[in-house]
PDB file of C-alpha atoms in Angstrom:
ATOM      1  CA  MET H   1     139.271  64.240  27.970  1.00  0.00           C
ATOM      2  CA  THR H   2     139.220  65.028  31.657  1.00  0.00           C
ATOM      3  CA  ARG H   3     135.754  65.218  33.207  1.00  0.00           C
ATOM      4  CA  MET H   4     135.114  68.148  35.438  1.00  0.00           C
ATOM      5  CA  ARG H   5     133.679  67.303  38.822  1.00  0.00           C
ATOM      6  CA  ARG H   6     130.958  69.421  40.301  1.00  0.00           C
ATOM      7  CA  ALA H   7     132.145  71.144  43.423  1.00  0.00           C
ATOM      8  CA  LEU H   8     130.251  70.215  46.540  1.00  0.00           C
ATOM      9  CA  PRO H   9     129.170  72.884  48.997  1.00  0.00           C
ATOM     10  CA  VAL H  10     131.501  73.263  51.893  1.00  0.00           C
ATOM     11  CA  VAL H  11     129.942  72.531  55.271  1.00  0.00           C
ATOM     12  CA  PRO H  12     131.642  74.162  58.213  1.00  0.00           C
ATOM     13  CA  ALA H  13     133.216  71.609  60.510  1.00  0.00           C
ATOM     14  CA  VAL H  14     131.186  72.784  63.471  1.00  0.00           C
ATOM     15  CA  LEU H  15     127.915  71.863  61.656  1.00  0.00           C
ATOM     16  CA  VAL H  16     128.952  68.395  60.488  1.00  0.00           C
ATOM     17  CA  PRO H  17     127.620  66.498  63.562  1.00  0.00           C
ATOM     18  CA  PHE H  18     124.247  68.272  63.343  1.00  0.00           C
ATOM     19  CA  VAL H  19     123.846  67.656  59.609  1.00  0.00           C
ATOM     20  CA  ALA H  20     124.718  63.978  60.008  1.00  0.00           C
ATOM     21  CA  ALA H  21     122.226  63.558  62.848  1.00  0.00           C
ATOM     22  CA  ALA H  22     119.445  65.205  60.809  1.00  0.00           C
ATOM     23  CA  LEU H  23     120.088  62.972  57.789  1.00  0.00           C
ATOM     24  CA  LEU H  24     120.151  59.870  59.970  1.00  0.00           C
ATOM     25  CA  ALA H  25     116.847  60.769  61.643  1.00  0.00           C
ATOM     26  CA  THR H  26     114.984  61.462  58.397  1.00  0.00           C
ATOM     27  CA  SER H  27     116.277  58.352  56.665  1.00  0.00           C
ATOM     28  CA  ALA H  28     115.483  56.095  59.633  1.00  0.00           C
ATOM     29  CA  CYS H  29     111.891  57.322  59.922  1.00  0.00           C
ATOM     30  CA  GLY H  30     111.183  57.420  56.189  1.00  0.00           C
ATOM     31  CA  ILE H  31     110.149  61.086  56.441  1.00  0.00           C
ATOM     32  CA  ARG H  32     111.081  63.451  53.646  1.00  0.00           C
ATOM     33  CA  ALA H  33     112.798  66.602  54.656  1.00  0.00           C
ATOM     34  CA  THR H  34     110.890  69.764  53.834  1.00  0.00           C
ATOM     35  CA  THR H  35     111.743  73.409  53.654  1.00  0.00           C
ATOM     36  CA  VAL H  36     108.139  74.478  54.219  1.00  0.00           C
ATOM     37  CA  PRO H  37     107.586  75.720  57.781  1.00  0.00           C
ATOM     38  CA  VAL H  38     105.006  73.668  59.700  1.00  0.00           C
ATOM     39  CA  ASP H  39     102.788  75.266  62.316  1.00  0.00           C
ATOM     40  CA  VAL H  40     102.309  72.747  65.118  1.00  0.00           C
ATOM     41  CA  GLY H  41     100.542  75.214  67.373  1.00  0.00           C
ATOM     42  CA  ALA H  42     101.381  76.337  70.844  1.00  0.00           C
ATOM     43  CA  ALA H  43     102.733  73.929  73.411  1.00  0.00           C
ATOM     44  CA  PRO H  44      99.952  72.404  75.555  1.00  0.00           C
ATOM     45  CA  SER H  45      99.495  74.190  78.844  1.00  0.00           C
ATOM     46  CA  ARG H  46      99.479  72.255  82.071  1.00  0.00           C
ATOM     47  CA  VAL H  47      96.441  72.437  84.307  1.00  0.00           C
ATOM     48  CA  SER H  48      96.410  71.877  88.029  1.00  0.00           C
ATOM     49  CA  CYS H  49      92.979  70.160  88.318  1.00  0.00           C
ATOM     50  CA  ASP H  50      92.867  71.481  91.863  1.00  0.00           C
ATOM     51  CA  THR H  51      90.531  73.976  93.522  1.00  0.00           C
ATOM     52  CA  GLN H  52      89.853  75.258  96.991  1.00  0.00           C
ATOM     53  CA  PRO H  53      86.729  74.042  98.850  1.00  0.00           C
ATOM     54  CA  GLN H  54      83.741  76.362  98.668  1.00  0.00           C
ATOM     55  CA  PRO H  55      82.858  78.410 101.752  1.00  0.00           C
ATOM     56  CA  SER H  56      80.060  76.991 103.858  1.00  0.00           C
ATOM     57  CA  GLY H  57      77.942  80.180 103.639  1.00  0.00           C
ATOM     58  CA  VAL H  58      75.892  78.761 100.760  1.00  0.00           C
ATOM     59  CA  GLN H  59      72.680  77.026 101.837  1.00  0.00           C
ATOM     60  CA  GLY H  60      72.569  73.465 100.572  1.00  0.00           C
ATOM     61  CA  PHE H  61      74.399  70.173 101.027  1.00  0.00           C
ATOM     62  CA  ARG H  62      77.994  69.218 100.383  1.00  0.00           C
ATOM     63  CA  ALA H  63      78.610  66.932  97.428  1.00  0.00           C
ATOM     64  CA  THR H  64      81.402  65.902  95.084  1.00  0.00           C
ATOM     65  CA  VAL H  65      80.600  66.987  91.540  1.00  0.00           C
ATOM     66  CA  GLU H  66      82.480  65.194  88.772  1.00  0.00           C
ATOM     67  CA  LEU H  67      83.947  67.635  86.238  1.00  0.00           C
ATOM     68  CA  VAL H  68      86.237  67.076  83.264  1.00  0.00           C
ATOM     69  CA  CYS H  69      89.904  68.013  83.608  1.00  0.00           C
ATOM     70  CA  GLY H  70      92.743  66.731  81.459  1.00  0.00           C
ATOM     71  CA  SER H  71      90.326  64.401  79.582  1.00  0.00           C
ATOM     72  CA  GLN H  72      89.475  62.645  82.872  1.00  0.00           C
ATOM     73  CA  LEU H  73      86.849  62.971  85.582  1.00  0.00           C
ATOM     74  CA  VAL H  74      87.982  64.775  88.709  1.00  0.00           C
ATOM     75  CA  GLY H  75      85.761  65.280  91.736  1.00  0.00           C
ATOM     76  CA  VAL H  76      85.232  68.858  92.921  1.00  0.00           C
ATOM     77  CA  GLU H  77      83.723  69.452  96.343  1.00  0.00           C
ATOM     78  CA  ARG H  78      80.883  71.945  96.262  1.00  0.00           C
ATOM     79  CA  VAL H  79      78.031  73.151  98.384  1.00  0.00           C
ATOM     80  CA  VAL H  80      75.055  72.268  96.175  1.00  0.00           C
ATOM     81  CA  PRO H  81      72.031  74.543  96.662  1.00  0.00           C
ATOM     82  CA  VAL H  82      68.452  73.344  96.500  1.00  0.00           C
ATOM     83  CA  PRO H  83      67.027  72.995  92.973  1.00  0.00           C
ATOM     84  CA  GLU H  84      66.177  76.215  91.186  1.00  0.00           C
ATOM     85  CA  LYS H  85      63.631  74.601  88.864  1.00  0.00           C
ATOM     86  CA  LYS H  86      60.088  73.647  89.787  1.00  0.00           C
ATOM     87  CA  PRO H  87      59.910  71.720  93.054  1.00  0.00           C
ATOM     88  CA  VAL H  88      60.170  67.942  92.886  1.00  0.00           C
ATOM     89  CA  ARG H  89      58.132  66.037  95.422  1.00  0.00           C
ATOM     90  CA  ASP H  90      60.223  62.870  95.399  1.00  0.00           C
ATOM     91  CA  PRO H  91      63.189  63.411  97.800  1.00  0.00           C
ATOM     92  CA  LEU H  92      65.669  61.389  95.718  1.00  0.00           C
ATOM     93  CA  ALA H  93      64.628  63.148  92.523  1.00  0.00           C
ATOM     94  CA  MET H  94      65.093  66.493  94.290  1.00  0.00           C
ATOM     95  CA  VAL H  95      68.680  65.574  95.242  1.00  0.00           C
ATOM     96  CA  ALA H  96      69.353  64.325  91.715  1.00  0.00           C
ATOM     97  CA  GLN H  97      67.926  67.559  90.287  1.00  0.00           C
ATOM     98  CA  ALA H  98      70.222  69.638  92.502  1.00  0.00           C
ATOM     99  CA  LEU H  99      73.254  67.639  91.373  1.00  0.00           C
ATOM    100  CA  LEU H 100      72.259  67.984  87.716  1.00  0.00           C
ATOM    101  CA  GLU H 101      71.966  71.747  88.085  1.00  0.00           C
ATOM    102  CA  ALA H 102      75.424  71.817  89.680  1.00  0.00           C
ATOM    103  CA  LEU H 103      76.815  69.903  86.686  1.00  0.00           C
ATOM    104  CA  GLU H 104      75.029  72.182  84.213  1.00  0.00           C
ATOM    105  CA  ARG H 105      76.460  75.375  85.685  1.00  0.00           C
ATOM    106  CA  THR H 106      79.458  76.927  83.994  1.00  0.00           C
ATOM    107  CA  PRO H 107      82.521  76.247  86.168  1.00  0.00           C
ATOM    108  CA  SER H 108      83.694  79.204  88.217  1.00  0.00           C
ATOM    109  CA  THR H 109      86.652  81.318  87.148  1.00  0.00           C
ATOM    110  CA  GLU H 110      88.879  79.476  89.611  1.00  0.00           C
ATOM    111  CA  GLU H 111      87.708  76.111  88.275  1.00  0.00           C
ATOM    112  CA  ARG H 112      88.216  77.155  84.650  1.00  0.00           C
ATOM    113  CA  ASP H 113      91.702  78.411  85.448  1.00  0.00           C
ATOM    114  CA  ALA H 114      92.438  75.019  87.011  1.00  0.00           C
ATOM    115  CA  GLY H 115      91.335  73.295  83.788  1.00  0.00           C
ATOM    116  CA  PHE H 116      87.799  72.173  84.684  1.00  0.00           C
ATOM    117  CA  THR H 117      84.930  71.969  82.184  1.00  0.00           C
ATOM    118  CA  SER H 118      81.524  70.276  82.075  1.00  0.00           C
ATOM    119  CA  GLU H 119      79.848  68.508  79.154  1.00  0.00           C
ATOM    120  CA  VAL H 120      76.410  68.136  80.783  1.00  0.00           C
ATOM    121  CA  PRO H 121      73.851  69.960  78.602  1.00  0.00           C
ATOM    122  CA  VAL H 122      71.790  72.772  80.075  1.00  0.00           C
ATOM    123  CA  GLY H 123      68.108  72.025  80.579  1.00  0.00           C
ATOM    124  CA  LEU H 124      68.449  68.400  81.638  1.00  0.00           C
ATOM    125  CA  SER H 125      66.184  67.562  84.579  1.00  0.00           C
ATOM    126  CA  ALA H 126      65.527  64.674  86.941  1.00  0.00           C
ATOM    127  CA  GLY H 127      62.182  63.178  87.844  1.00  0.00           C
ATOM    128  CA  ALA H 128      60.674  60.567  90.118  1.00  0.00           C
ATOM    129  CA  PRO H 129      60.618  56.878  89.146  1.00  0.00           C
ATOM    130  CA  ARG H 130      57.656  55.376  87.345  1.00  0.00           C
ATOM    131  CA  PRO H 131      55.437  52.771  89.017  1.00  0.00           C
ATOM    132  CA  GLY H 132      57.277  49.462  88.928  1.00  0.00           C
ATOM    133  CA  ASP H 133      60.758  50.990  88.623  1.00  0.00           C
ATOM    134  CA  PRO H 134      63.399  49.618  91.015  1.00  0.00           C
ATOM    135  CA  GLU H 135      63.988  51.604  94.182  1.00  0.00           C
ATOM    136  CA  GLY H 136      66.397  54.486  93.660  1.00  0.00           C
ATOM    137  CA  THR H 137      65.661  54.934  89.948  1.00  0.00           C
ATOM    138  CA  VAL H 138      66.138  58.444  88.586  1.00  0.00           C
ATOM    139  CA  ARG H 139      64.204  59.353  85.452  1.00  0.00           C
ATOM    140  CA  LEU H 140      65.933  61.950  83.253  1.00  0.00           C
ATOM    141  CA  SER H 141      64.230  64.277  80.790  1.00  0.00           C
ATOM    142  CA  ARG H 142      66.348  62.690  78.032  1.00  0.00           C
ATOM    143  CA  LYS H 143      67.270  59.057  77.446  1.00  0.00           C
ATOM    144  CA  PRO H 144      70.633  58.393  79.124  1.00  0.00           C
ATOM    145  CA  GLU H 145      71.968  56.616  76.032  1.00  0.00           C
ATOM    146  CA  ASP H 146      71.160  59.713  73.922  1.00  0.00           C
ATOM    147  CA  LEU H 147      73.388  61.948  76.059  1.00  0.00           C
ATOM    148  CA  PRO H 148      77.012  62.660  75.104  1.00  0.00           C
ATOM    149  CA  PRO H 149      79.121  59.853  76.648  1.00  0.00           C
ATOM    150  CA  VAL H 150      81.254  62.237  78.722  1.00  0.00           C
ATOM    151  CA  ALA H 151      78.148  63.959  80.095  1.00  0.00           C
ATOM    152  CA  LEU H 152      76.635  60.596  81.002  1.00  0.00           C
ATOM    153  CA  SER H 153      79.846  59.598  82.785  1.00  0.00           C
ATOM    154  CA  GLN H 154      79.757  62.842  84.770  1.00  0.00           C
ATOM    155  CA  ILE H 155      76.156  62.209  85.808  1.00  0.00           C
ATOM    156  CA  VAL H 156      76.687  58.546  86.694  1.00  0.00           C
ATOM    157  CA  CYS H 157      79.802  59.186  88.793  1.00  0.00           C
ATOM    158  CA  THR H 158      78.281  62.221  90.514  1.00  0.00           C
ATOM    159  CA  LEU H 159      75.116  60.345  91.469  1.00  0.00           C
ATOM    160  CA  ALA H 160      77.101  57.244  92.466  1.00  0.00           C
ATOM    161  CA  GLY H 161      79.200  59.256  94.916  1.00  0.00           C
ATOM    162  CA  SER H 162      76.319  61.136  96.520  1.00  0.00           C
ATOM    163  CA  GLU H 163      75.604  60.026 100.084  1.00  0.00           C
ATOM    164  CA  ALA H 164      72.351  61.989  99.991  1.00  0.00           C
ATOM    165  CA  LEU H 165      71.174  60.003  96.971  1.00  0.00           C
ATOM    166  CA  LYS H 166      72.626  56.523  97.505  1.00  0.00           C
ATOM    167  CA  ALA H 167      72.731  54.925 100.927  1.00  0.00           C
ATOM    168  CA  THR H 168      74.705  51.923  99.674  1.00  0.00           C
ATOM    169  CA  PRO H 169      77.339  51.587  96.932  1.00  0.00           C
ATOM    170  CA  GLY H 170      76.297  50.084  93.644  1.00  0.00           C
ATOM    171  CA  PRO H 171      75.236  50.955  90.130  1.00  0.00           C
ATOM    172  CA  VAL H 172      73.177  54.030  89.294  1.00  0.00           C
ATOM    173  CA  VAL H 173      69.757  53.229  87.814  1.00  0.00           C
ATOM    174  CA  LEU H 174      68.687  55.754  85.183  1.00  0.00           C
ATOM    175  CA  GLY H 175      65.720  55.913  82.871  1.00  0.00           C
ATOM    176  CA  GLY H 176      64.388  58.291  80.279  1.00  0.00           C
ATOM    177  CA  PRO H 177      61.110  60.186  80.043  1.00  0.00           C
ATOM    178  CA  ASP H 178      59.323  57.350  78.242  1.00  0.00           C
ATOM    179  CA  ALA H 179      58.106  53.986  79.511  1.00  0.00           C
ATOM    180  CA  ASP H 180      61.281  52.099  78.541  1.00  0.00           C
ATOM    181  CA  PRO H 181      62.757  50.096  81.433  1.00  0.00           C
ATOM    182  CA  PRO H 182      65.624  51.846  83.234  1.00  0.00           C
ATOM    183  CA  ARG H 183      69.213  50.687  82.944  1.00  0.00           C
ATOM    184  CA  ALA H 184      72.028  50.291  85.432  1.00  0.00           C
ATOM    185  CA  TRP H 185      75.197  52.325  84.959  1.00  0.00           C
ATOM    186  CA  GLU H 186      78.426  51.886  86.909  1.00  0.00           C
ATOM    187  CA  CYS H 187      81.165  54.368  87.822  1.00  0.00           C
ATOM    188  CA  THR H 188      84.579  52.669  87.787  1.00  0.00           C
ATOM    189  CA  ASP H 189      88.201  53.791  87.636  1.00  0.00           C
ATOM    190  CA  ALA H 190      88.111  53.032  83.914  1.00  0.00           C
ATOM    191  CA  VAL H 191      85.143  55.380  83.465  1.00  0.00           C
ATOM    192  CA  ARG H 192      86.939  58.128  85.374  1.00  0.00           C
ATOM    193  CA  SER H 193      90.068  57.801  83.257  1.00  0.00           C
ATOM    194  CA  ARG H 194      88.133  57.407  79.977  1.00  0.00           C
ATOM    195  CA  PRO H 195      84.755  59.115  80.473  1.00  0.00           C
ATOM    196  CA  GLU H 196      83.924  58.805  76.779  1.00  0.00           C
ATOM    197  CA  SER H 197      83.356  55.063  77.248  1.00  0.00           C
ATOM    198  CA  VAL H 198      80.905  54.761  80.147  1.00  0.00           C
ATOM    199  CA  PRO H 199      79.655  51.161  80.374  1.00  0.00           C
ATOM    200  CA  THR H 200      76.095  50.066  80.994  1.00  0.00           C
ATOM    201  CA  LEU H 201      75.300  46.972  83.005  1.00  0.00           C
ATOM    202  CA  GLY H 202      72.146  46.341  81.020  1.00  0.00           C
ATOM    203  CA  GLU H 203      68.428  46.638  81.431  1.00  0.00           C
ATOM    204  CA  ILE H 204      66.916  46.398  84.885  1.00  0.00           C
ATOM    205  CA  ALA H 205      63.996  44.028  84.971  1.00  0.00           C
ATOM    206  CA  ARG H 206      60.806  45.406  86.412  1.00  0.00           C
ATOM    207  CA  PRO H 207      59.455  43.667  89.490  1.00  0.00           C
ATOM    208  CA  THR H 208      56.808  41.064  88.728  1.00  0.00           C
ATOM    209  CA  PRO H 209      53.410  42.502  89.709  1.00  0.00           C
ATOM    210  CA  ALA H 210      51.698  40.733  92.553  1.00  0.00           C
ATOM    211  CA  PRO H 211      48.729  38.564  91.544  1.00  0.00           C
ATOM    212  CA  SER H 212      45.406  40.280  92.042  1.00  0.00           C
TER     213      SER H 212
END
């Protein structure tokens, strides 16, 4: 008895190279072909991460504020006004407060269009150091280690780059509202490229009190 062979579907010659390439790709990767459409979403849009400098008509001081763009920190030059919250007597705390308020503000339309965002929570404030804190310490209204890592990176790199706040380069010394010793935080190229992993240099020892 002669067996009847099942007829195979005829593939037009013009499609043969494309069919062979598809079979080779799926077999090499171990991925099963599927006929179910997959929604991968829209293609990611490119952002410029570039803005124009602010006009000098605003009363305040010029500073570079570190915002998030393309998952990295990018400095944006702004004219930072004096703090809007209750006055701070300590000059360094006043500068730190002004920079915090600049980070807390929603980026302008131009900045948002360029891809800039900020993760610093609204309501965060800066205060003067406690007795015995190292010179240049900034006390925040929340513990630095309790802040979102990206927000902390923004704050550290903004304060580190402020000429009005830091006369010499070096780590930023931050403390919380309690009596815990402050810690040193450093802004590096690694922090700028991966702001979710800001490193701490450790606890800053308090100066030994002078004998009475």
